[in-house]
Every structure is written in C-alpha cells, then in structure tokens.
Coordinates of C-alpha atoms and ligand atoms in Angstrom, one line a residue:
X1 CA 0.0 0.0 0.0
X2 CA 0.9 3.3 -0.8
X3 CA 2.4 5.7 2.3
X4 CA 2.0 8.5 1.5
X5 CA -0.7 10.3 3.8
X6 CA -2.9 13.4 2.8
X7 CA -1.7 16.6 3.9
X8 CA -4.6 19.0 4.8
X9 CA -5.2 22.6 7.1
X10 CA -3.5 22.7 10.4
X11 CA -5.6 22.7 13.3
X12 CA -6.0 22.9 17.4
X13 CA -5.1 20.0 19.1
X14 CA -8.4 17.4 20.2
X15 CA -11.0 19.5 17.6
X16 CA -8.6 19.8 14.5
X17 CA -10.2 22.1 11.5
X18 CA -13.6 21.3 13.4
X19 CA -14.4 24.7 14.7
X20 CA -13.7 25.8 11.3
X21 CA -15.8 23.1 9.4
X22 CA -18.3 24.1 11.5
X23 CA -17.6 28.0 10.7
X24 CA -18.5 27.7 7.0
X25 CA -18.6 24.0 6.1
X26 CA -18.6 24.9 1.9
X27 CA -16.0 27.4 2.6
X28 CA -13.9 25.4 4.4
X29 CA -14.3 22.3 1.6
X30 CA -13.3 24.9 -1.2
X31 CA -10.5 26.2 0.8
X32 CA -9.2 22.3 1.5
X33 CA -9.4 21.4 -2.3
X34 CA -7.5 24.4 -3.1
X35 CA -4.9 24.7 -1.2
X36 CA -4.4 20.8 -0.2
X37 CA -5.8 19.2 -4.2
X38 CA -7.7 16.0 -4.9
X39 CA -7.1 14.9 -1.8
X40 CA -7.1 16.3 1.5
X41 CA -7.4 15.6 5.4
X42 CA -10.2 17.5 7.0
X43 CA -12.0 17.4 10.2
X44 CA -15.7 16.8 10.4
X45 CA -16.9 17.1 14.1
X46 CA -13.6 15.2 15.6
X47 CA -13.5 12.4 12.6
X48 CA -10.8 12.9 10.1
X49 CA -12.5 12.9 6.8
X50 CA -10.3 12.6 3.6
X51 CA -12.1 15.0 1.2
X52 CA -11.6 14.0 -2.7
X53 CA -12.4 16.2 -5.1
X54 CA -10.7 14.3 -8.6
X55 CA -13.8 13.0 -10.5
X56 CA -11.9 10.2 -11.5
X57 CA -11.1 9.1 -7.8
X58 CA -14.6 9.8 -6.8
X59 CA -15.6 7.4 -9.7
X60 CA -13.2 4.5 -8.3
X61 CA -14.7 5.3 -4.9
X62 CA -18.1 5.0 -5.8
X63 CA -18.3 3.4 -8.5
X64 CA -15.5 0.7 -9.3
X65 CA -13.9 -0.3 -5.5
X66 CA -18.0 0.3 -4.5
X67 CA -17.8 -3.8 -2.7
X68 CA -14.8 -2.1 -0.9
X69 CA -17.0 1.0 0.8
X70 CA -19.8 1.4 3.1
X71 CA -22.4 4.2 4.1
X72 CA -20.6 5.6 7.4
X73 CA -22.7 5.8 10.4
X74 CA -21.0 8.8 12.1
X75 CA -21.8 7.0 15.3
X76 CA -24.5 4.7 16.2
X77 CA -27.9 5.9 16.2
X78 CA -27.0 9.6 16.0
X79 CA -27.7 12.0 12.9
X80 CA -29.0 10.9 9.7
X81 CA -28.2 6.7 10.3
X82 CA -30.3 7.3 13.6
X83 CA -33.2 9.3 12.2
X84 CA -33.6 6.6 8.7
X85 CA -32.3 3.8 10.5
X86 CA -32.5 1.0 8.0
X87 CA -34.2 2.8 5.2
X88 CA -32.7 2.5 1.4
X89 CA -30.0 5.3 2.2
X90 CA -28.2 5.0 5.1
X91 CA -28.3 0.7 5.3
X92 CA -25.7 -1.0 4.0
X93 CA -24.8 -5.1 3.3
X94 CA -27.9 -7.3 2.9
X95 CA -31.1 -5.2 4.3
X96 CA -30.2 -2.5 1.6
X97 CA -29.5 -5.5 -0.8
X98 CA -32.7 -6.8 -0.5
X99 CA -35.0 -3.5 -0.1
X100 CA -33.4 -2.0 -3.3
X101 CA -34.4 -4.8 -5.6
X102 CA -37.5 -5.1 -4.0
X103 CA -38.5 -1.1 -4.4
X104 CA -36.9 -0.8 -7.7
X105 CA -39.7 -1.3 -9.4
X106 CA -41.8 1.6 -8.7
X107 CA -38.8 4.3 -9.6
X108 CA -38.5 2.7 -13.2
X109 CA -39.7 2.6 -16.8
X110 CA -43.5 2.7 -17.1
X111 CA -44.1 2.8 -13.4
X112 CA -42.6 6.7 -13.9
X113 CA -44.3 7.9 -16.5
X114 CA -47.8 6.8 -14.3
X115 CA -47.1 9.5 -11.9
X116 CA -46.6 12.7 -14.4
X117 CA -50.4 13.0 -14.1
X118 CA -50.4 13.0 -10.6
X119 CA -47.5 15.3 -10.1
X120 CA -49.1 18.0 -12.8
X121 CA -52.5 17.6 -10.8
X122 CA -50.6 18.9 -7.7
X123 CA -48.7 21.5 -9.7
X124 CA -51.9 22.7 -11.3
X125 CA -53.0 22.6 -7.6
X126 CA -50.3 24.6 -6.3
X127 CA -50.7 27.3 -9.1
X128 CA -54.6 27.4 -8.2
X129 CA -53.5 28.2 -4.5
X130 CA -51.7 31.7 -6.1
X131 CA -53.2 35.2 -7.1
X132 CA -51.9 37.6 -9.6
X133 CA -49.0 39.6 -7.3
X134 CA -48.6 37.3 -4.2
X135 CA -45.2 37.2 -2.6
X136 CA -44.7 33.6 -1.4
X137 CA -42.0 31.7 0.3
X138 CA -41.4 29.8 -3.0
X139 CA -39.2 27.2 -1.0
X140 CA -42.1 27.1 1.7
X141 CA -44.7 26.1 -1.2
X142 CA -42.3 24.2 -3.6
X143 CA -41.7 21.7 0.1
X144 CA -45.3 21.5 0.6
X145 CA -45.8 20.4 -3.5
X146 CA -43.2 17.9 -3.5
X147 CA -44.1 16.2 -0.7
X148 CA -47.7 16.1 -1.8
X149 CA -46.3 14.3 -4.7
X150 CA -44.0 12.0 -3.1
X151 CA -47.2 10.7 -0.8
X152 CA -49.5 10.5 -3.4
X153 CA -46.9 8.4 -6.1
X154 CA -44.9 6.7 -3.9
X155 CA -47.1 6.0 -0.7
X156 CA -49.9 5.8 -2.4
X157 CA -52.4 7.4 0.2
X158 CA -52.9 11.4 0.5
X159 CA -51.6 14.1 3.3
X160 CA -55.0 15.8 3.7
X161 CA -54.1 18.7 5.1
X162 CA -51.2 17.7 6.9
X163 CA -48.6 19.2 4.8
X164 CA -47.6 22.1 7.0
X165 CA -47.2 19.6 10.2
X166 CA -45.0 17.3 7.9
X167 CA -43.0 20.7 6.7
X168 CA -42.6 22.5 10.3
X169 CA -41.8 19.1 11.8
X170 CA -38.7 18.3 9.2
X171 CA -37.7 21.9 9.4
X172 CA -36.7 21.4 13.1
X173 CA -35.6 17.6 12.3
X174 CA -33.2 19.6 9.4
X175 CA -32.2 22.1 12.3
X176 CA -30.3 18.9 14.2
X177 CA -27.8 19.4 11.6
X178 CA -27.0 23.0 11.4
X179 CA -24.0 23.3 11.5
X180 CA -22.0 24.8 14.5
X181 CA -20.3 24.2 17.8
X182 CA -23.8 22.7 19.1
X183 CA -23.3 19.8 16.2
X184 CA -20.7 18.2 19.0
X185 CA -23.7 17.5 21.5
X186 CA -24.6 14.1 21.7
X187 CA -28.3 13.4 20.8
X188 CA -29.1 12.3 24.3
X189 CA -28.4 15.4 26.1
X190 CA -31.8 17.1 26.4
X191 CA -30.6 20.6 25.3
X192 CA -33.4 22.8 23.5
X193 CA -32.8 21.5 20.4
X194 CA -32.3 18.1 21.1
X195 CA -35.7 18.1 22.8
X196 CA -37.3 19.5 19.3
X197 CA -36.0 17.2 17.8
X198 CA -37.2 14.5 19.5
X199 CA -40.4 15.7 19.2
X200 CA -40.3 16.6 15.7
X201 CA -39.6 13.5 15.2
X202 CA -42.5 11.8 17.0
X203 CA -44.8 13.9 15.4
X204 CA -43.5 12.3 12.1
X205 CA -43.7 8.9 12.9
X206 CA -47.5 10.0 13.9
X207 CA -47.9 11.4 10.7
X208 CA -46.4 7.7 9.0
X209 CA -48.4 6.2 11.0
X210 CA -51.6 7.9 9.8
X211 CA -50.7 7.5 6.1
X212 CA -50.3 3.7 6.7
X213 CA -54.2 3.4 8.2
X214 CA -55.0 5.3 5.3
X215 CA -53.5 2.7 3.3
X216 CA -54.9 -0.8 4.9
X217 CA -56.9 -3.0 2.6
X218 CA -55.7 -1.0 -0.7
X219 CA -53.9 -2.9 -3.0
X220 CA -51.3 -1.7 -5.4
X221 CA -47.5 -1.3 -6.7
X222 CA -46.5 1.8 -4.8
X223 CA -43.7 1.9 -2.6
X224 CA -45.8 1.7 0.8
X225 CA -47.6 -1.6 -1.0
X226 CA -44.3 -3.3 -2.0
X227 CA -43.3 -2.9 2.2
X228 CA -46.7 -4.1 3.7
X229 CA -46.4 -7.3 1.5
X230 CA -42.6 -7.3 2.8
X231 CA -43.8 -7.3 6.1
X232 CA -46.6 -9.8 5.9
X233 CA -44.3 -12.4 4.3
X234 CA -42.0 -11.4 7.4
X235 CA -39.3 -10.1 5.1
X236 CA -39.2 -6.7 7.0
X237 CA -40.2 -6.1 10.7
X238 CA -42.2 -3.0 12.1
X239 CA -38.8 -1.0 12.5
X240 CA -37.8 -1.3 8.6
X241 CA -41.2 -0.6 7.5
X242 CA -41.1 2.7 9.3
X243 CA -37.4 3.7 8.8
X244 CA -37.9 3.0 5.1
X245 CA -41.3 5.3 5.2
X246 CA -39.3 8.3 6.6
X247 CA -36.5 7.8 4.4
X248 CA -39.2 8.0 1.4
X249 CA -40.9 11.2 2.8
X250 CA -37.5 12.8 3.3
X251 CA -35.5 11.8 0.4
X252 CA -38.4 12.0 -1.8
X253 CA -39.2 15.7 -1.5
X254 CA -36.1 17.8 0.2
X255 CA -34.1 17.9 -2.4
X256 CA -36.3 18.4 -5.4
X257 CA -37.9 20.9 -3.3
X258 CA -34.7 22.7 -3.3
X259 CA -33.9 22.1 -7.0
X260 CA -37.1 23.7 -8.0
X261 CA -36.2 26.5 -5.5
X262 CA -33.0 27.1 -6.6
X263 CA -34.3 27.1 -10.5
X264 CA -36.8 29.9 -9.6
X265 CA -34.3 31.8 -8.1
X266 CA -32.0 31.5 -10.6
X267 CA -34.3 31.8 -13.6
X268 CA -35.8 35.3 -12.1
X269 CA -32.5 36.6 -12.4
X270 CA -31.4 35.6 -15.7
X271 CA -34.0 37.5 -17.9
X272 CA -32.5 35.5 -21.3
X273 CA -32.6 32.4 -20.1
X274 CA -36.7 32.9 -18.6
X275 CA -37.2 33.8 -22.2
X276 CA -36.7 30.4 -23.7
X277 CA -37.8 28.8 -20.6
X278 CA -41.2 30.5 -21.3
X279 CA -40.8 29.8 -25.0
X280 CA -40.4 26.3 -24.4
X281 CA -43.4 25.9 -22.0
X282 CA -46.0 28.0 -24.0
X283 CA -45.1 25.9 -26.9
X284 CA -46.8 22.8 -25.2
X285 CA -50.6 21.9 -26.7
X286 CA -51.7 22.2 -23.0
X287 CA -50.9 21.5 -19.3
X288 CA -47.6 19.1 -19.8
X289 CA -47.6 15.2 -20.0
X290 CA -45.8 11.9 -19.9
X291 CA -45.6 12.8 -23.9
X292 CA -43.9 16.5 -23.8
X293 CA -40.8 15.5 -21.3
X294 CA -38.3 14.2 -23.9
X295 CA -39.2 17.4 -25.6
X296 CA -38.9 20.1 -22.4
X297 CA -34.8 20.6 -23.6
X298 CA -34.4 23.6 -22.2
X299 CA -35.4 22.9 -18.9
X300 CA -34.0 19.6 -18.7
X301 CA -30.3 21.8 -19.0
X302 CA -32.2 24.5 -16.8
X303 CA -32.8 21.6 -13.9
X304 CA -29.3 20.7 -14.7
X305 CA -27.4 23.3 -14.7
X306 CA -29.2 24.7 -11.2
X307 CA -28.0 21.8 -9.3
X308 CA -24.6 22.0 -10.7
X309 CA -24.3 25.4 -8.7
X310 CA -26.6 24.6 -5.9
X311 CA -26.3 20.5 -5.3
X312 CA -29.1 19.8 -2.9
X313 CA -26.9 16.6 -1.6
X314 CA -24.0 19.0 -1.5
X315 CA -21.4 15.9 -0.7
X316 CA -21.4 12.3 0.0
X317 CA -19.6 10.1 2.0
X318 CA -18.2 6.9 2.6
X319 CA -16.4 4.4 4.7
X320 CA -13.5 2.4 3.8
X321 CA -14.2 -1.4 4.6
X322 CA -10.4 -2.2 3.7
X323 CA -7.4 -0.8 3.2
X324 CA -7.6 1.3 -0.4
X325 CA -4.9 3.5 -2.2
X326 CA -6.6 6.8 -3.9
X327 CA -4.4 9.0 -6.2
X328 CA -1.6 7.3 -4.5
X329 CA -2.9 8.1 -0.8
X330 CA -2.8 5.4 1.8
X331 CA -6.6 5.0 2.6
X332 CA -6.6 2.5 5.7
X333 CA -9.6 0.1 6.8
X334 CA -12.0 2.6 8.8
X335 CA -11.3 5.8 6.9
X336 CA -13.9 8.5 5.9
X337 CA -14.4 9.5 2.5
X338 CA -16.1 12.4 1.4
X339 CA -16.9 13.7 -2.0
X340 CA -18.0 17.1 -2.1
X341 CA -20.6 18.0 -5.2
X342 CA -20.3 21.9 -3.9
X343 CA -16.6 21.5 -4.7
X344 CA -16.4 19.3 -7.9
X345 CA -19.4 21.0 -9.5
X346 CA -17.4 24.5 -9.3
X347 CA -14.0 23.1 -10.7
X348 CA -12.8 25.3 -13.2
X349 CA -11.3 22.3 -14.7
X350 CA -14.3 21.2 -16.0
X351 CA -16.7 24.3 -15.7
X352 CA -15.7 27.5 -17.2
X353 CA -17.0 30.6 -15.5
X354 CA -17.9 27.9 -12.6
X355 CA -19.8 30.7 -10.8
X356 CA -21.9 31.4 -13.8
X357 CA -25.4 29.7 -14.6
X358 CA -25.5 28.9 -18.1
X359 CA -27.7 26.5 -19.1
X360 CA -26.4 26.8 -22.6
X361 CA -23.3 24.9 -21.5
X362 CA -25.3 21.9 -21.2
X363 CA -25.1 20.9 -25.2
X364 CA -24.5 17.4 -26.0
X365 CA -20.9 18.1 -26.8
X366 CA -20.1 19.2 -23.4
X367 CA -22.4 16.4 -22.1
X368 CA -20.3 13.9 -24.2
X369 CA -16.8 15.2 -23.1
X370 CA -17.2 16.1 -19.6
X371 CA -15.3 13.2 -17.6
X372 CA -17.7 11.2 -15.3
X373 CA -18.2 12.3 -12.0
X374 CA -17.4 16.0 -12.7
X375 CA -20.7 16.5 -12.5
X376 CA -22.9 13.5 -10.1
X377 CA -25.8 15.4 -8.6
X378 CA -27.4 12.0 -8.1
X379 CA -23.9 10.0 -6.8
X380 CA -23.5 6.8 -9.0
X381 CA -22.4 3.4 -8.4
X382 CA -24.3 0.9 -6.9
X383 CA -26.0 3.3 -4.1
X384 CA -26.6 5.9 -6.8
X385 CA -30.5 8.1 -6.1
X386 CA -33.4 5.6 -6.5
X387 CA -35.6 8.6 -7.6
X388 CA -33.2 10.0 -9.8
X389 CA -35.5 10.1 -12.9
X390 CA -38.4 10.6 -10.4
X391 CA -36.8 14.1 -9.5
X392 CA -36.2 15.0 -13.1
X393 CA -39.5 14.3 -14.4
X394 CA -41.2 16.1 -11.3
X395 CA -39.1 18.9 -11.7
X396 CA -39.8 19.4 -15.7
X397 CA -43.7 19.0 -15.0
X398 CA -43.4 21.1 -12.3
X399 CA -41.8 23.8 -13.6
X400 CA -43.8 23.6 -17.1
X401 CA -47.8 23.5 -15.5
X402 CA -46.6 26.6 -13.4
X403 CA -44.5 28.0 -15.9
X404 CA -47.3 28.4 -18.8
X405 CA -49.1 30.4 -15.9
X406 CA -46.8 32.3 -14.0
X407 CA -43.8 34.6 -13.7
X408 CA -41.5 34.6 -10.3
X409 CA -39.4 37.5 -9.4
X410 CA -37.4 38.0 -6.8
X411 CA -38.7 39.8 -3.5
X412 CA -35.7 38.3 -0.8
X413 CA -32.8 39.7 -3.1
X414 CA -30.2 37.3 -1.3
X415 CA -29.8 33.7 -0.6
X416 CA -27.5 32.5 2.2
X417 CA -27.2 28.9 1.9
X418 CA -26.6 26.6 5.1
X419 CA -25.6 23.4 4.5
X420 CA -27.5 21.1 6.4
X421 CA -28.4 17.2 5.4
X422 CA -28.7 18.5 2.2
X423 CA -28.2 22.6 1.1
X424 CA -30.9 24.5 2.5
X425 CA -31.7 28.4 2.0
X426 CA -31.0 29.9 5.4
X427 CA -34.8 31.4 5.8
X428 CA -37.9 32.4 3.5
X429 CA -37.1 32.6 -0.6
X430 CA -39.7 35.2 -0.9
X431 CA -40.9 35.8 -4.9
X432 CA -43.9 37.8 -6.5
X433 CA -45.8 35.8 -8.7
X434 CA -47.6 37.6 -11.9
X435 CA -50.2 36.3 -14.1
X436 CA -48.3 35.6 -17.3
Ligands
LIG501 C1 -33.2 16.5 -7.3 C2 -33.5 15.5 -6.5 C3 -32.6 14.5 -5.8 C4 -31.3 14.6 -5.6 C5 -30.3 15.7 -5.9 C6 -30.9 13.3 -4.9 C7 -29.6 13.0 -4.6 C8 -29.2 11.8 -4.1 C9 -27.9 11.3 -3.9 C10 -26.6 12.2 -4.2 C11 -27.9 10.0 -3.4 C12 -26.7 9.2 -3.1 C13 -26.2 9.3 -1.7 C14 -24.9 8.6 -1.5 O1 -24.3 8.1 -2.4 O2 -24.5 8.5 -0.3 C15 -29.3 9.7 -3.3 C16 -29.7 8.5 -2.9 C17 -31.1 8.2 -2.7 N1 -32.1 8.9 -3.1 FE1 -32.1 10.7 -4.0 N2 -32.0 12.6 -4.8 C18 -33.1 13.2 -5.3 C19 -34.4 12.8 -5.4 C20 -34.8 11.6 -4.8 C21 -36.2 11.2 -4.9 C22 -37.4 11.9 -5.6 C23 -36.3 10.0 -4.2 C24 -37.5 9.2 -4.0 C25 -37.8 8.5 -3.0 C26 -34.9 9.8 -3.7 C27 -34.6 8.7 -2.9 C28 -33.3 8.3 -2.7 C29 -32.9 7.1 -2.0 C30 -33.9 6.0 -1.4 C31 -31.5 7.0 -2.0 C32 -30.7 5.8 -1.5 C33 -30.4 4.9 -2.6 C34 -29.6 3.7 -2.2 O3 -28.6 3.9 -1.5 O4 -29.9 2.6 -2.7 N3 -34.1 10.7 -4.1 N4 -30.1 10.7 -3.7

C-alpha cells in the first residue's frame, strides 16, 4: 500500500479544522481542495475525513472499488443513520441488498411515466393556491408540492391537510444538523434543540403512522404496498417498514424541493434564459404530459445546470471497509471519505465561468466530453439516487404546469445557503408571482 498520507489545514489539538468546518462548512471544503488538491485531510466534528475532489477518484470510490466502501454511520444511532435507521439510504450489506431490488420497481420505466399526471395535478394545484401579485415563500410552497407528490406516487395514500405539520416538523428535524459548535452535543443530552428534535420527530412517525391506516386494505405497486407485502411475508419487521417510510418522505421531497427552488431563483435573475424557458413551456398543446418531457430541452439543462451550482446533496460520503490506495494516498480500513458536489461541480477544470449559470453549456458536446463524475448530482455506483429520474420528471412537469401560468421574481434579493443534510436556504425565498 501506498504511504504516502494526505496533507490538509493545520488545526488545534483534540478539535482539528472542526471549529472551522463548523464556521462555514462549503468554505472550508473549497479552501481544502484548493490549497491541499484531490485529496485532502479534514475534520468533520472530531473524525478525520479525507475529502476527494478528482472525478476520476470519486468514480473508483463509488463506482469501481463500490464492494470495498460502506455508508458511514457517524456514530450509532446519531444523525442521519439514527433518524432513517434501516431505510434504502443509510443501510448497508444485505437489508439495503434486498430493499433496493424489492422497491426498484416503482422508480422505473412505465411505473414513472404513471405519476406525471399525478404530479401535474398537484402542480396545477399549487398554481390554483396563487393570485396575480402574491409574494410567497417559494421554497415554503415548492416543500409542501413535492411532498404532496411524493405521498400520493410513492405512498400511495394522500396528506389531507397535513402538509404544513410534515414541513414545520422536518424543518426542526433539518435544524439537528445546522452546523455549528452545538453539532458536537450528543443526541441524548436534552438541550433545547435536542428536545425538538425528539419531538419533531415523534410527530412524524405519527404522521407515517396515519398515512399507513389510510393505506390498509388498498392494493397496489407503490412503494408503501411493495413494504406491507414485505412485512406480511416477514421479510421486513415494524422497525424497517417505518425507517424506510421516513427515508421516502424525506428523500423523496427535500431535495427536489430545493432544486425547483434554486431554479426559480436563478431563472428570475437571468431575464435571457426565462425567455426560452417561457418559449419552451407556452409551446406545449396544453398542461404538460408523460408525452412532452423528452421534448422540455431547455429545462431539462435549466434543472441541470441549477443543481450543478446549488447540489441539494452538497457531498457524500463513505467508509473504507479495507485498506484502499486513492491518487496514490494510503486509505486504511475505517477511513472516511467524502466527496463534495459543492466542490467538484465548481471546478474550473471542468466548468468555465464555474460561478456562472448557463444553461447553454449543457449541449451534447459538453455532455459527451465532460469526464464522469465531474458532474454526479445524483452519486452513482451501486448506491446511486433511486428517484433520480423521479426528480427530473417532477421537476420538468413542475416547472412547465406553473411556468405556462406564471412569472417569479425576486422579493428576498439574497440567498445564504446553510448546509444542512442537504443545502438549504437559510430562511424564506420570498418571490412575486404575476399572471403571465
Ligand atoms: C433532485 C432530487 C434529488 C437529488 C439531488 C438526490 C440526490 C441523491 C444522492 C446524491 C444520493 C446518493 C447518496 C450517497 O451516495 O450517499 C441519493 C440516494 C437516494 N435517493 Fe435521491 N435525490 C433526489 C431525489 C430523490 C427522490 C425523488 C427520491 C424518492 C424517493 C430519492 C430517494 C433516494 C434514496 C432512497 C436513495 C438511497 C439509494 C440507495 O442507497 O440505494 N431521491 N439521492
């Protein structure tokens, strides 16, 4: 094996770069890949992470040494692992094995292009909800959209109402993970925050519970089907069931939510580019369908281009199983891997004018020639997004019923970003919507 170590930024004894990770965690990344290259030592929160930020290495991380890697856990029961337990994305081995054949099913083929009607109904419902001149919390009412969606596709059973319980209750779940000194309390101390937590959390496994009465004696292919049949054949128990419900209600909405967020944001502010968005939409017979989304171009490299800048899953990690060699770095048994998407996606390498959107770069020259894994808002490998063409479909229909009807602008003129599971806006994304 290779000996040479990573080399990364000094830090205190016992935290390390902690206090700074915790500072400005995309910051800090940037700074790491910068001035350490493709492969650096950090510190997340007192484990020593070794950030990679070479597309090629990323590949051979997760893609062809995948057998060799695991989902980390960052301690038992803590974070993310604790709050999805043995849900798709953070199991590992056999359970995940076994749930990701058996769910497959519904995120593929003709099982996707079933739930364009559902997710335009919501849309349509969504748009309905507006007037001529309101300023909304677009991030706020794009949250409560998607996760209608994801309940009614994927669960196959309806919120009713519930929405805003289900949205306030993740918000504080999401708040867990702010970053800051606060991250280093263990969950069990009943700070403030911990104690929300815990409660946000109850409420949600309230709110599972109610969508799985709804759901008795209906039959069906959806996700929440394919488990109860699981469980009756004693293939899952009670605690996988409801892990792998919360992990479908979370990963199934947060980060489309955000794409769509981030595209009306960006779209508002690029008065060219909202041109041919609008082009593209009015062009459509009528509300979009199943038919029209190989034809929605220009927002497929809108979508695109909005989470190369702003990757809701802004890194991913992993765990070495064995001992592995990246770029000629000694990576021993136990080691942490990360690979930022914040970082990679703005390598002037591969991107020129990184800090620019252009969705015009998307052509299918640059698509062709850009090496694999410069751009992975999805991950890839093995454990790459179930709902990957899910989110892409949702987001074109999305953005193309509202689109034909209305135009965004921006009322909160700026962003900061906070990077918590995934990369949130730090407070209300307040637009004016107009009749077009
Ligand atoms: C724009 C939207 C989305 C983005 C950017 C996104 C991103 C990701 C990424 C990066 C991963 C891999 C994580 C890793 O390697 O550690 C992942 C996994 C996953 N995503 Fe998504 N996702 C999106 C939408 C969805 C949707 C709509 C669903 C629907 C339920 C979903 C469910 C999942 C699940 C279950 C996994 C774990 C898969 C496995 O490990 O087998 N995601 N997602």
């Amino acid at each position: 094996m290779a000996n040479r170590v990573p080399s990364g930024p000094p830090g205190l004894p016992v935290v390390g770069t902690s206090l700074q990770y915790a500072d400005d965690p995309l910051g800090f990344m940037e700074r790491a890949a910068r001035e350490f290259g493709d492969v650096a030592s950090i510190d997340v929160y007192g484990q020593e992470v070794y950030q990679v930020v070479d597309p090629d290495v990323v590949r051979r991380v997760l893609v062809e040494n995948a057998d060799d890697y695991r989902k980390p856990t960052f301690g038992e029961d803590e974070g993310l692992a604790g709050l999805l337990g043995d849900g798709l994305l953070t199991s590992n081995g056999d359970v995940w094995r076994r749930q990701r054949s058996a769910l497959q099913p519904a995120f593929f083929g003709e099982r996707l292009n079933a739930y364009a009607d559902e997710m335009v109904a919501n849309a349509e419902r969504t748009g309905a909800s507006w007037s001529d001149g309101d300023v909304l919390d677009v991030h706020a009412e794009m949250s409560e959209l998607t996760l209608r969606i994801v309940v009614e596709t994927l669960l196959g059973v309806e919120l009713d109402g519930m929405e805003r319980v289900v949205r306030d209750a993740l918000l504080n779940v999401g708040e867990r993970f702010r970053p800051g000194p606060q991250a280093f309390v263990p969950e069990e101390v009943p700070t403030p925050r911990n104690l929300q937590y815990r409660r946000s959390v109850e409420r949600l496994e309230r709110v599972l519970r109610e969508l799985r009465r709804q759901h008795e004696g209906r039959e069906g292919d959806d996700v929440l089907a394919i488990l109860l049949r699981m469980r009756d054949q004693d293939e899952v128990d009670e605690d996988v069931l409801r892990d792998e419900m919360m992990t479908m209600l979370l990963a199934g909405h947060d980060t489309t939510a955000l794409t769509l967020t981030y595209v009306w944001w960006l779209v508002a502010d690029h008065p060219a580019v909202e041109r041919k968005f609008h082009e593209e939409v009015d062009a459509l017979d009528g509300p979009p369908t199943a038919d029209d989304l190989a034809e929605l171009d220009y927002l497929e490299n809108i979508v695109t281009e909005a989470m190369r800048l702003y990757p809701p899953a802004y890194v991913v990690y992993r765990e070495a199983t064995v001992d592995d060699e990246l770029a000629g770095f000694r990576i021993p048994q136990g080691s942490v891997v990360s690979m930022p998407q914040w970082v990679v996606h703005r390598d002037r390498r591969w991107f020129d004018d990184p800090e620019t959107f252009r969705p015009e770069r998307w052509t299918d020259e640059f698509r062709r020639d850009l090496p694999p894994f410069a751009y992975f808002p999805f991950g890839g490998g093995p454990r790459k997004c179930i709902g990957d063409g899910f989110a892409m479909r949702e987001a074109k229909l999305v953005l193309a019923t509202l689109g034909r009807r209305y135009e965004l602008d921006r009322v909160t003129e700026d962003v900061d970003l906070v990077p918590l599971v995934t990369l949130h806006p730090d407070g209300p994304v307040e637009m004016r919507v107009t009749e077009r």
